[in-house]
Amino acid sequence: MQARRMCLFWHQPCIFQLRTPADGAYFMRKRISMLLAAAAFAAGLSATSALAETIIRYGISMADIPQTTGQPDRGAGAYQFSAYTIYDPLVAWEMDVADRPGKLVPGLATEWKVDEADKTKWKFTLRKGVKFHDGSEFNADAVIWNLDKVLNEKAPQFDKRQSAQVKTRLPSVASYAKIDDSTVEITTKTVDSFFPYQMLWFLVSSPAQYEKLGKDWDKFASQPSGTGPFKLTKLVPRELAELSRNADYWDKKRLPKVDKIVLIPMPEALTRTNALLAGQVDLIETPAPDAVPQLKAAGMKIVDNVTPHVWNYHLSVLPGSPWTDIRLRKALNLAIDREAVVGLMNGLAKPAKGQVDPSSPWFGKPAFELKYDLAAAKKLVAEAGYSREKPLKTTFIIAQGGTGQMLSLPMNEFLQQSFKEIGIEIDFKVVELETLYTHWRKGAADEINAGITSNNIAYVTSDPLYAIVRFFHSGQVAPVGVNWGGYKNPKVDALIDEAKQNFDVAKQDELLAQAHAQIVDDAVLVWVVHDTNPHALSPKVKKFVQAQHWFQDLTQIGLE
């Protein structure tokens, strides 16, 4: 399946179609149903305004509502929609600040600490007095039940769908136990000073609600029960999710500022933009870049921020892949005019120099500079035995869109042409975002990825685990972790291992910077741009805090 662009110039709005007629018709039907859903809620807002009920309609860039059972699918960007709204983690992220990076803060655990006598053991002290939406009590039993839900295949409540989403996000967990009603202990496989960052991704759903619904996760999806600031009050797959304010939420600082937020999937940037201009939604993520002047002229506010996130191609370096040749990996990186990609995004991006931005303490001093040098790229390709006349041909798997993927199809087509100029012809297998995640979690060696030599998942780079460890340590080769391409470098492994065993932040930063420099010098990925996570807001939206993360707090959105 391939994508093609139906416009004449890059700075005109583009409509993308899939070459499979049935798929094209499907997306057209879906687009119409989404717009009708948005229109219906516009009418609903007028009907309820007399009751002084405040409602925000949010056009999101996903094709469907992320999984609502506790562990969302559709990547890190989904956590803001169906995770940190309905549920809470033990360890949370500070999301109510925009002028600096957030940090780890207490969630359902009031504190966590490593055992000084055995640094593989972590004790979590649980928050007392917290209730699930169904009225049942949150305690250590609930935490153990939820860990079993995603890590213990023999547990009756084990859910392979939720496990698939979070197991690779908890690579260090070896075992866990209840100490008392308000304390749990988690043992890691090795000493891992970064372990608390893994707990950001583990969310706690209600065991009592699961029992009440006949131990059926499908039923739980439409009647979920967490401890979060919102309750799910309506779910129509691929059309909408209605989140209602939980007035009894334990953290009074995070009480939602509106009564309801309605999430409406709109994977096409132009569809979202037009819906905002038509008043069918109140805010959208990732507006069509070329429409930004029109949005501003209509009184809309464009909000973006520093975002630890990189849009890349993760190359397979397994035997048989052309990318085992470092010359070709470097050539891809040198063939990209990143400023032109930023232009394609109308300035809503920043050129990448590596996995993290040069301002990061983990950037280091790589010798290989990511820059636009077509002559050098062509020379490297020629040395590897290819040219425009005798091109290297291979296949990349990409998403048709979705949160975090920016403008997937226009960007990929632009880069496809860039690579063609140096004698590398890329064919795209275009899939829905969650399908791409399935290919990604399986790893390049899995038969599902036969014939595919790169994936195009954009990566969160907010902490040491997510920026460096899980993508580049040989112990994280998929399916254990998400070192998708099978990269192995003993020097990088040693630096990461030492950093994990060190609890001094300055020393951690020094070691990670050395590891990152080596990773860039190895040209492990093709790094393109860093996202700025743009949003467009209707004038009626008066309160909106955009954190420097893919974690965002929807409780901060307000109308006054």
Coordinates of C-alpha atoms in Angstrom, one line a residue:
M1 CA 0.0 0.0 0.0
Q2 CA 1.4 3.4 -0.9
A3 CA 0.5 7.0 -0.3
R4 CA 0.5 9.7 -2.9
R5 CA 0.1 13.5 -2.7
M6 CA -2.7 15.2 -4.6
C7 CA -1.4 18.7 -4.7
L8 CA 1.0 20.7 -6.8
F9 CA 3.2 22.5 -4.2
W10 CA 4.3 21.7 -0.8
H11 CA 3.0 24.9 0.7
Q12 CA -0.6 24.1 -0.5
P13 CA -2.9 22.0 1.6
C14 CA -2.5 18.4 0.5
I15 CA -5.1 15.6 0.5
F16 CA -3.7 12.1 0.7
Q17 CA -5.3 9.0 -0.7
L18 CA -4.4 5.4 -0.4
R19 CA -4.1 3.5 -3.6
T20 CA -6.3 0.7 -2.4
P21 CA -9.9 1.9 -3.4
A22 CA -11.6 0.1 -0.5
D23 CA -9.2 1.8 2.0
G24 CA -9.8 5.2 0.4
A25 CA -13.6 4.8 0.7
Y26 CA -13.2 3.6 4.3
F27 CA -11.3 6.8 5.3
M28 CA -13.8 9.0 3.5
R29 CA -16.7 7.4 5.4
K30 CA -14.8 7.7 8.6
R31 CA -14.1 11.4 7.9
I32 CA -17.7 12.1 7.3
S33 CA -18.8 10.3 10.5
M34 CA -16.3 12.3 12.5
L35 CA -17.5 15.6 11.2
L36 CA -21.1 14.5 11.9
A37 CA -20.1 13.6 15.4
A38 CA -18.5 16.9 15.9
A39 CA -21.5 18.7 14.5
A40 CA -23.7 16.7 16.8
F41 CA -21.7 17.8 19.8
A42 CA -21.8 21.4 18.7
A43 CA -25.5 21.1 18.9
G44 CA -25.3 19.4 22.2
L45 CA -23.2 22.2 23.6
S46 CA -25.9 24.7 22.8
A47 CA -28.6 22.4 24.4
T48 CA -26.6 22.1 27.6
S49 CA -25.5 25.7 27.9
A50 CA -28.7 26.6 29.7
L51 CA -27.7 24.2 32.5
A52 CA -24.3 26.0 32.7
E53 CA -22.5 22.8 31.8
T54 CA -19.1 23.6 30.4
I55 CA -17.9 21.3 27.5
I56 CA -14.7 21.3 25.5
R57 CA -14.6 19.5 22.2
Y58 CA -11.1 18.3 21.3
G59 CA -10.2 17.2 17.8
I60 CA -7.4 14.7 18.2
S61 CA -5.1 13.4 15.5
M62 CA -5.7 9.7 16.1
A63 CA -7.9 7.5 14.0
D64 CA -9.6 6.0 17.1
I65 CA -10.0 6.6 20.8
P66 CA -7.0 5.0 22.6
Q67 CA -7.7 1.8 24.6
T68 CA -9.6 2.7 27.8
T69 CA -9.1 -0.3 30.0
G70 CA -6.0 1.1 31.8
Q71 CA -3.1 0.9 29.5
P72 CA -3.7 2.9 26.3
D73 CA -2.6 1.8 22.9
R74 CA -1.5 4.2 20.1
G75 CA 1.7 5.3 21.7
A76 CA 2.9 7.9 24.2
G77 CA 0.6 10.6 22.9
A78 CA -2.4 8.5 23.9
Y79 CA -1.6 8.9 27.6
Q80 CA -3.0 12.4 27.7
F81 CA -6.4 11.2 26.4
S82 CA -7.3 7.8 28.0
A83 CA -4.6 7.3 30.6
Y84 CA -3.9 10.4 32.8
T85 CA -7.6 11.3 32.5
I86 CA -9.3 8.2 33.8
Y87 CA -6.3 6.7 35.7
D88 CA -3.3 7.5 37.8
P89 CA 0.2 6.1 37.9
L90 CA 2.1 5.5 41.1
V91 CA 4.8 7.9 40.0
A92 CA 3.4 10.9 38.1
W93 CA 4.9 13.6 35.9
E94 CA 4.7 17.4 36.6
M95 CA 2.4 18.6 33.8
D96 CA 1.1 22.0 35.0
V97 CA 4.2 24.0 34.0
A98 CA 5.1 25.2 30.5
D99 CA 8.3 27.3 31.0
R100 CA 10.6 24.4 32.0
P101 CA 10.7 20.6 31.8
G102 CA 8.6 18.8 34.3
K103 CA 9.9 16.3 36.9
L104 CA 8.8 13.1 38.7
V105 CA 6.2 13.9 41.3
P106 CA 4.1 11.7 43.7
G107 CA 1.0 10.1 42.2
L108 CA -0.7 7.1 43.8
A109 CA 2.6 6.6 45.6
T110 CA 3.5 9.4 48.1
E111 CA 7.1 8.4 48.0
W112 CA 9.5 5.8 46.6
K113 CA 13.0 4.9 47.6
V114 CA 15.7 2.3 46.8
D115 CA 16.9 -0.1 49.5
E116 CA 20.5 1.0 50.4
A117 CA 21.4 -2.5 51.3
D118 CA 20.0 -4.0 48.1
K119 CA 19.6 -1.5 45.3
T120 CA 17.5 -3.8 43.2
K121 CA 14.7 -3.3 45.7
W122 CA 12.3 -0.3 45.6
K123 CA 9.6 0.4 48.2
F124 CA 6.6 2.5 47.2
T125 CA 4.5 4.0 49.9
L126 CA 0.9 4.2 48.7
R127 CA -1.5 7.1 49.1
K128 CA -4.2 6.5 51.7
G129 CA -7.9 7.3 51.3
V130 CA -8.1 7.1 47.5
K131 CA -11.2 5.5 45.9
F132 CA -11.8 4.1 42.4
H133 CA -14.6 5.6 40.5
D134 CA -16.8 2.6 41.5
G135 CA -16.2 3.4 45.2
S136 CA -13.8 0.5 45.9
E137 CA -10.6 1.2 47.8
F138 CA -7.2 1.7 46.3
N139 CA -4.5 -0.2 48.2
A140 CA -1.5 -2.5 47.8
D141 CA -3.7 -5.4 46.7
A142 CA -4.9 -3.3 43.8
V143 CA -1.4 -2.5 42.7
I144 CA -0.3 -6.2 42.8
W145 CA -3.5 -7.2 40.9
N146 CA -2.7 -4.6 38.2
L147 CA 1.0 -5.7 37.9
D148 CA -0.3 -9.2 37.4
K149 CA -2.8 -7.9 34.9
V150 CA 0.1 -6.9 32.6
L151 CA 3.1 -9.0 33.6
N152 CA 1.7 -12.4 34.8
E153 CA 0.3 -14.5 32.0
K154 CA -1.1 -17.0 34.4
A155 CA -3.1 -14.5 36.4
P156 CA -6.9 -14.8 35.7
Q157 CA -7.1 -11.0 35.0
F158 CA -4.1 -11.0 32.6
D159 CA -5.0 -8.9 29.5
K160 CA -2.7 -9.5 26.6
R161 CA -3.8 -6.2 24.9
Q162 CA -2.9 -4.1 27.9
S163 CA 0.3 -6.2 28.5
A164 CA 1.4 -5.5 24.9
Q165 CA 1.2 -1.8 25.5
V166 CA 3.1 -1.6 28.8
K167 CA 5.4 -4.7 29.2
T168 CA 8.2 -3.2 27.1
R169 CA 7.8 0.0 29.2
L170 CA 8.6 -2.0 32.4
P171 CA 11.7 -3.9 31.2
S172 CA 13.4 -3.8 34.6
V173 CA 10.7 -5.5 36.7
A174 CA 11.8 -8.9 38.0
S175 CA 9.2 -9.4 40.8
Y176 CA 6.9 -7.5 43.2
A177 CA 5.2 -8.1 46.5
K178 CA 2.8 -6.6 49.0
I179 CA 4.5 -5.5 52.2
D180 CA 1.4 -4.2 53.9
D181 CA -1.8 -2.4 52.7
S182 CA 0.0 0.8 51.9
T183 CA 3.4 -0.5 50.8
V184 CA 4.6 -2.5 47.8
E185 CA 8.1 -3.6 46.9
I186 CA 9.3 -4.0 43.4
T187 CA 12.6 -5.8 42.6
T188 CA 14.5 -5.0 39.4
K189 CA 16.6 -7.4 37.4
T190 CA 19.7 -5.3 38.0
V191 CA 20.5 -2.1 39.8
D192 CA 18.6 0.6 37.8
S193 CA 18.7 4.2 39.1
F194 CA 16.3 5.2 36.3
F195 CA 13.6 2.7 37.3
P196 CA 11.1 5.3 38.7
Y197 CA 10.7 6.6 35.1
Q198 CA 9.3 3.3 34.1
M199 CA 6.5 3.6 36.6
L200 CA 5.1 6.7 34.8
W201 CA 3.6 4.3 32.3
F202 CA 2.0 1.9 34.7
L203 CA -1.6 2.7 35.5
V204 CA -4.0 1.3 38.0
S205 CA -7.6 0.1 37.2
S206 CA -10.2 -1.2 39.5
P207 CA -10.2 -4.9 40.4
A208 CA -13.7 -4.6 41.9
Q209 CA -15.1 -3.1 38.6
Y210 CA -13.6 -5.9 36.6
E211 CA -15.3 -8.5 38.9
K212 CA -18.6 -6.6 38.7
L213 CA -18.5 -6.7 34.9
G214 CA -18.1 -10.5 34.8
K215 CA -14.3 -10.4 34.4
D216 CA -14.7 -9.0 30.9
W217 CA -12.2 -6.5 29.6
D218 CA -14.3 -5.6 26.6
K219 CA -17.1 -4.6 29.0
F220 CA -14.6 -2.8 31.2
A221 CA -13.5 -0.7 28.2
S222 CA -16.9 1.1 28.0
Q223 CA -17.4 1.2 31.8
P224 CA -13.9 1.7 33.1
S225 CA -13.0 2.6 36.7
G226 CA -9.8 4.3 37.7
T227 CA -8.8 6.8 40.3
G228 CA -8.3 9.7 37.8
P229 CA -9.8 13.2 37.5
F230 CA -12.3 12.2 34.8
K231 CA -14.8 9.4 34.4
L232 CA -15.6 8.0 31.0
T233 CA -19.3 8.5 30.5
K234 CA -19.6 7.7 26.8
L235 CA -17.6 5.8 24.3
V236 CA -18.3 5.4 20.6
P237 CA -15.3 3.7 18.9
R238 CA -13.7 5.8 16.1
E239 CA -16.2 8.7 16.8
L240 CA -15.9 10.1 20.4
A241 CA -15.1 9.6 24.0
E242 CA -16.9 11.7 26.6
L243 CA -14.9 12.4 29.8
S244 CA -16.8 13.9 32.7
R245 CA -15.4 15.7 35.8
N246 CA -14.7 13.5 38.8
A247 CA -15.7 15.9 41.6
D248 CA -14.4 13.5 44.2
Y249 CA -10.9 13.3 42.8
W250 CA -8.2 13.0 45.5
D251 CA -5.9 15.7 44.1
K252 CA -7.8 18.9 44.4
K253 CA -5.1 20.8 42.4
R254 CA -6.0 18.6 39.4
L255 CA -9.8 18.9 39.5
P256 CA -10.9 19.5 35.9
K257 CA -11.7 23.1 35.0
V258 CA -14.7 22.0 32.8
D259 CA -17.5 19.6 33.3
K260 CA -16.8 17.5 30.2
I261 CA -14.2 17.0 27.5
V262 CA -15.3 15.3 24.3
L263 CA -12.5 13.7 22.3
I264 CA -13.2 13.4 18.6
P265 CA -10.8 11.4 16.4
M266 CA -9.8 13.3 13.3
P267 CA -6.6 11.8 11.8
E268 CA -6.4 14.3 8.8
A269 CA -4.9 17.6 9.6
L270 CA -7.1 19.5 7.2
T271 CA -10.2 17.9 8.7
R272 CA -9.2 19.0 12.2
T273 CA -8.4 22.5 10.9
N274 CA -11.6 22.9 9.1
A275 CA -13.6 21.6 12.1
L276 CA -12.0 24.3 14.3
L277 CA -12.6 27.0 11.8
A278 CA -16.3 25.9 11.5
G279 CA -16.8 25.9 15.3
Q280 CA -17.3 22.2 15.4
V281 CA -14.5 21.7 17.9
D282 CA -12.8 24.0 20.4
L283 CA -9.2 23.0 20.1
I284 CA -7.1 20.6 17.9
E285 CA -3.6 19.1 18.0
T286 CA -1.3 19.5 15.0
P287 CA -3.2 21.9 12.8
A288 CA -2.4 21.9 9.0
P289 CA 0.8 24.1 8.9
D290 CA -0.3 25.9 5.7
A291 CA -3.5 26.9 7.4
V292 CA -1.8 28.6 10.4
P293 CA -2.2 32.1 9.0
Q294 CA -5.8 31.5 8.3
L295 CA -6.3 30.2 11.8
K296 CA -4.7 33.2 13.3
A297 CA -6.7 35.5 11.1
A298 CA -9.9 33.8 12.4
G299 CA -8.8 34.6 16.0
M300 CA -7.4 31.1 16.8
K301 CA -4.4 30.9 19.1
I302 CA -1.5 28.7 18.1
V303 CA 0.4 27.2 21.1
D304 CA 3.5 25.1 20.9
N305 CA 6.5 24.4 23.1
V306 CA 9.8 22.7 23.5
T307 CA 9.0 19.0 23.2
P308 CA 11.4 16.1 24.0
H309 CA 10.5 14.2 20.9
V310 CA 12.3 13.2 17.7
W311 CA 10.8 12.2 14.3
N312 CA 13.1 9.6 12.9
Y313 CA 13.6 6.4 10.9
H314 CA 14.8 3.5 13.1
L315 CA 16.9 1.4 10.8
S316 CA 17.4 -2.4 11.0
V317 CA 21.1 -3.3 11.3
L318 CA 20.4 -7.1 11.3
P319 CA 22.2 -9.3 8.8
G320 CA 20.7 -8.9 5.3
S321 CA 19.7 -5.2 5.9
P322 CA 21.4 -2.7 3.7
W323 CA 21.8 -0.5 6.8
T324 CA 24.5 -2.7 8.3
D325 CA 26.7 -0.5 6.1
I326 CA 27.4 2.7 8.2
R327 CA 28.2 4.6 4.9
L328 CA 24.5 4.2 3.9
R329 CA 23.2 5.1 7.3
K330 CA 25.3 8.3 7.2
A331 CA 24.3 9.0 3.7
L332 CA 20.6 9.0 4.7
N333 CA 21.3 11.5 7.4
L334 CA 23.3 13.8 5.1
A335 CA 20.7 13.7 2.3
I336 CA 18.1 15.6 4.4
D337 CA 17.5 19.3 4.1
R338 CA 16.1 19.7 7.6
E339 CA 15.4 23.4 7.3
A340 CA 13.1 22.5 4.3
V341 CA 11.3 20.0 6.5
V342 CA 10.8 22.7 9.1
G343 CA 9.5 24.9 6.3
L344 CA 7.1 22.2 5.3
M345 CA 5.8 22.3 8.9
N346 CA 5.5 26.1 8.6
G347 CA 8.1 26.5 11.4
L348 CA 6.4 24.1 13.8
A349 CA 9.5 21.9 14.1
K350 CA 13.3 22.1 14.9
P351 CA 16.1 20.4 12.9
A352 CA 17.5 17.4 14.8
K353 CA 21.2 16.9 15.5
G354 CA 20.7 13.6 17.2
Q355 CA 18.4 11.7 19.4
V356 CA 18.2 14.7 21.8
D357 CA 18.6 18.4 21.2
P358 CA 22.1 20.0 21.7
S359 CA 20.8 21.8 24.7
S360 CA 20.3 18.5 26.5
P361 CA 22.8 17.4 29.1
W362 CA 22.9 14.0 27.3
F363 CA 23.9 15.4 23.9
G364 CA 27.7 15.1 24.3
K365 CA 30.2 15.8 21.5
P366 CA 29.5 13.6 18.5
A367 CA 32.1 13.7 15.7
F368 CA 29.5 13.0 13.0
E369 CA 27.5 16.2 12.3
L370 CA 23.9 15.9 11.0
K371 CA 23.7 18.4 8.2
Y372 CA 22.6 18.7 4.6
D373 CA 25.5 17.7 2.4
L374 CA 24.2 16.1 -0.8
A375 CA 27.6 15.7 -2.3
A376 CA 28.9 13.8 0.7
A377 CA 25.8 11.6 0.8
K378 CA 26.2 10.7 -2.9
K379 CA 29.8 9.9 -2.4
L380 CA 29.0 7.5 0.5
V381 CA 26.3 5.8 -1.6
A382 CA 28.7 5.4 -4.5
E383 CA 31.3 3.9 -2.2
A384 CA 28.7 1.4 -1.1
G385 CA 28.0 0.4 -4.7
Y386 CA 24.8 2.3 -5.5
S387 CA 23.8 5.4 -7.5
R388 CA 20.8 7.0 -9.1
E389 CA 21.3 4.8 -12.1
K390 CA 21.8 1.7 -9.9
P391 CA 19.6 2.5 -6.9
L392 CA 19.3 0.7 -3.6
K393 CA 15.7 -0.3 -3.2
T394 CA 14.0 -1.1 0.1
T395 CA 10.8 -0.7 2.2
F396 CA 10.0 1.4 5.2
I397 CA 6.8 1.0 7.3
I398 CA 5.1 4.3 8.2
A399 CA 1.8 5.5 9.7
Q400 CA -0.9 7.4 7.8
G401 CA -1.0 9.8 10.8
G402 CA -1.6 10.0 14.5
T403 CA -0.5 11.9 17.6
G404 CA 3.3 12.4 17.6
Q405 CA 3.7 11.5 13.9
M406 CA 3.5 15.2 12.9
L407 CA 2.5 15.3 9.1
S408 CA 3.4 11.7 8.4
L409 CA 2.6 11.4 4.8
P410 CA 3.8 14.8 3.5
M411 CA 7.1 14.5 5.5
N412 CA 7.7 10.9 4.3
E413 CA 7.1 11.8 0.7
F414 CA 9.4 14.8 0.9
L415 CA 12.2 12.5 2.4
Q416 CA 11.4 9.8 -0.2
Q417 CA 12.3 12.3 -2.9
S418 CA 15.4 13.4 -1.0
F419 CA 16.7 9.9 -0.7
K420 CA 16.0 9.2 -4.4
E421 CA 18.4 12.0 -5.3
I422 CA 21.3 10.1 -3.8
G423 CA 20.4 6.7 -5.3
I424 CA 18.2 5.2 -2.5
E425 CA 14.6 4.4 -3.5
I426 CA 12.2 3.9 -0.6
D427 CA 8.8 2.2 -1.0
F428 CA 6.4 2.9 1.9
K429 CA 4.1 0.4 3.5
V430 CA 1.4 2.7 4.9
V431 CA -0.6 1.5 7.9
E432 CA -2.7 2.8 10.8
L433 CA -0.7 4.0 13.8
E434 CA -1.5 1.1 16.1
T435 CA -0.5 -1.4 13.4
L436 CA 2.8 0.4 13.1
Y437 CA 3.2 0.1 16.9
T438 CA 2.6 -3.6 16.6
H439 CA 5.4 -3.9 14.0
W440 CA 7.6 -1.8 16.2
R441 CA 7.1 -3.8 19.4
K442 CA 7.9 -7.0 17.5
G443 CA 11.3 -5.9 16.3
A444 CA 13.0 -6.0 13.0
A445 CA 13.8 -9.7 13.3
D446 CA 10.2 -10.8 13.6
E447 CA 8.6 -12.3 10.5
I448 CA 5.9 -9.6 10.6
N449 CA 8.7 -7.2 9.5
A450 CA 10.0 -9.4 6.6
G451 CA 11.2 -7.2 3.8
I452 CA 11.0 -4.0 6.0
T453 CA 14.2 -2.3 6.9
S454 CA 13.0 0.7 8.9
N455 CA 10.1 1.9 11.0
N456 CA 8.9 5.5 11.4
I457 CA 7.7 5.7 15.0
A458 CA 8.5 9.1 16.4
Y459 CA 10.2 8.9 19.8
V460 CA 9.7 10.5 23.2
T461 CA 13.1 11.6 24.6
S462 CA 12.1 13.1 28.0
D463 CA 14.2 11.0 30.3
P464 CA 17.2 8.7 30.3
L465 CA 15.1 5.6 29.8
Y466 CA 13.1 6.9 26.9
A467 CA 15.9 8.9 25.3
I468 CA 18.7 6.4 25.4
V469 CA 18.4 3.2 27.3
R470 CA 15.4 1.5 25.7
F471 CA 16.5 2.2 22.1
F472 CA 20.2 1.6 22.1
H473 CA 21.2 -1.0 24.8
S474 CA 21.6 -4.5 23.4
G475 CA 19.7 -5.9 26.3
Q476 CA 16.7 -4.0 25.0
V477 CA 16.6 -5.6 21.6
A478 CA 12.9 -6.2 20.7
P479 CA 10.7 -7.9 21.9
V480 CA 12.3 -7.5 25.3
G481 CA 12.5 -3.7 24.8
V482 CA 12.2 -1.5 21.7
N483 CA 15.7 -1.6 20.3
W484 CA 13.9 -2.3 17.1
G485 CA 16.8 -2.6 14.7
G486 CA 19.0 -4.8 16.8
Y487 CA 21.8 -2.3 17.4
K488 CA 24.7 -3.6 19.6
N489 CA 27.7 -1.7 20.6
P490 CA 29.6 -2.9 23.7
K491 CA 30.9 0.7 24.4
V492 CA 27.4 2.0 24.5
D493 CA 26.2 -0.9 26.7
A494 CA 29.0 -0.3 29.2
L495 CA 28.2 3.5 29.4
I496 CA 24.5 2.8 29.9
D497 CA 25.1 0.1 32.5
E498 CA 27.4 2.4 34.5
A499 CA 24.8 5.2 34.4
K500 CA 22.1 2.9 35.6
Q501 CA 24.2 1.8 38.6
N502 CA 25.0 5.4 39.5
F503 CA 22.6 7.5 41.6
D504 CA 24.5 10.8 41.1
V505 CA 22.7 12.8 38.4
A506 CA 25.7 14.7 37.2
K507 CA 27.6 11.5 36.7
Q508 CA 24.6 10.0 35.0
D509 CA 24.5 12.9 32.6
E510 CA 28.2 12.6 31.8
L511 CA 27.9 8.9 30.9
L512 CA 24.7 9.3 28.9
A513 CA 26.4 12.2 26.9
Q514 CA 29.2 9.8 26.0
A515 CA 26.7 7.1 25.0
H516 CA 24.7 9.6 22.9
A517 CA 27.8 10.8 21.1
Q518 CA 28.7 7.3 20.1
I519 CA 25.2 6.6 19.0
V520 CA 25.2 9.6 16.7
D521 CA 28.7 8.7 15.4
D522 CA 27.2 5.2 14.6
A523 CA 24.3 6.9 12.7
V524 CA 22.0 4.3 14.3
L525 CA 18.9 6.2 13.3
V526 CA 18.0 8.8 10.7
W527 CA 17.1 11.8 12.8
V528 CA 15.0 14.4 11.0
V529 CA 13.3 17.0 13.3
H530 CA 12.1 17.6 16.8
D531 CA 8.4 18.3 17.2
T532 CA 7.0 21.3 18.9
N533 CA 3.6 19.7 19.5
P534 CA 1.5 22.5 18.1
H535 CA -2.1 23.1 19.2
A536 CA -4.7 25.5 17.8
L537 CA -7.3 26.9 20.3
S538 CA -10.6 28.6 19.8
P539 CA -10.9 32.1 21.4
K540 CA -13.3 30.5 23.9
V541 CA -10.5 28.4 25.4
K542 CA -8.9 30.7 27.9
K543 CA -6.8 28.2 29.9
F544 CA -4.3 25.8 28.4
V545 CA -1.0 24.7 29.7
Q546 CA 1.3 22.9 27.3
A547 CA 3.9 20.9 29.2
Q548 CA 7.3 20.2 27.7
H549 CA 6.4 16.5 27.2
W550 CA 4.0 14.2 25.4
F551 CA 2.2 13.9 28.7
Q552 CA -0.3 16.7 28.9
D553 CA -2.9 17.4 31.6
L554 CA -6.4 17.9 30.2
T555 CA -7.6 19.0 33.6
Q556 CA -5.8 22.3 32.9
I557 CA -8.0 23.2 29.9
G558 CA -10.6 25.9 30.8
L559 CA -13.1 28.3 29.3
E560 CA -12.5 31.2 31.7

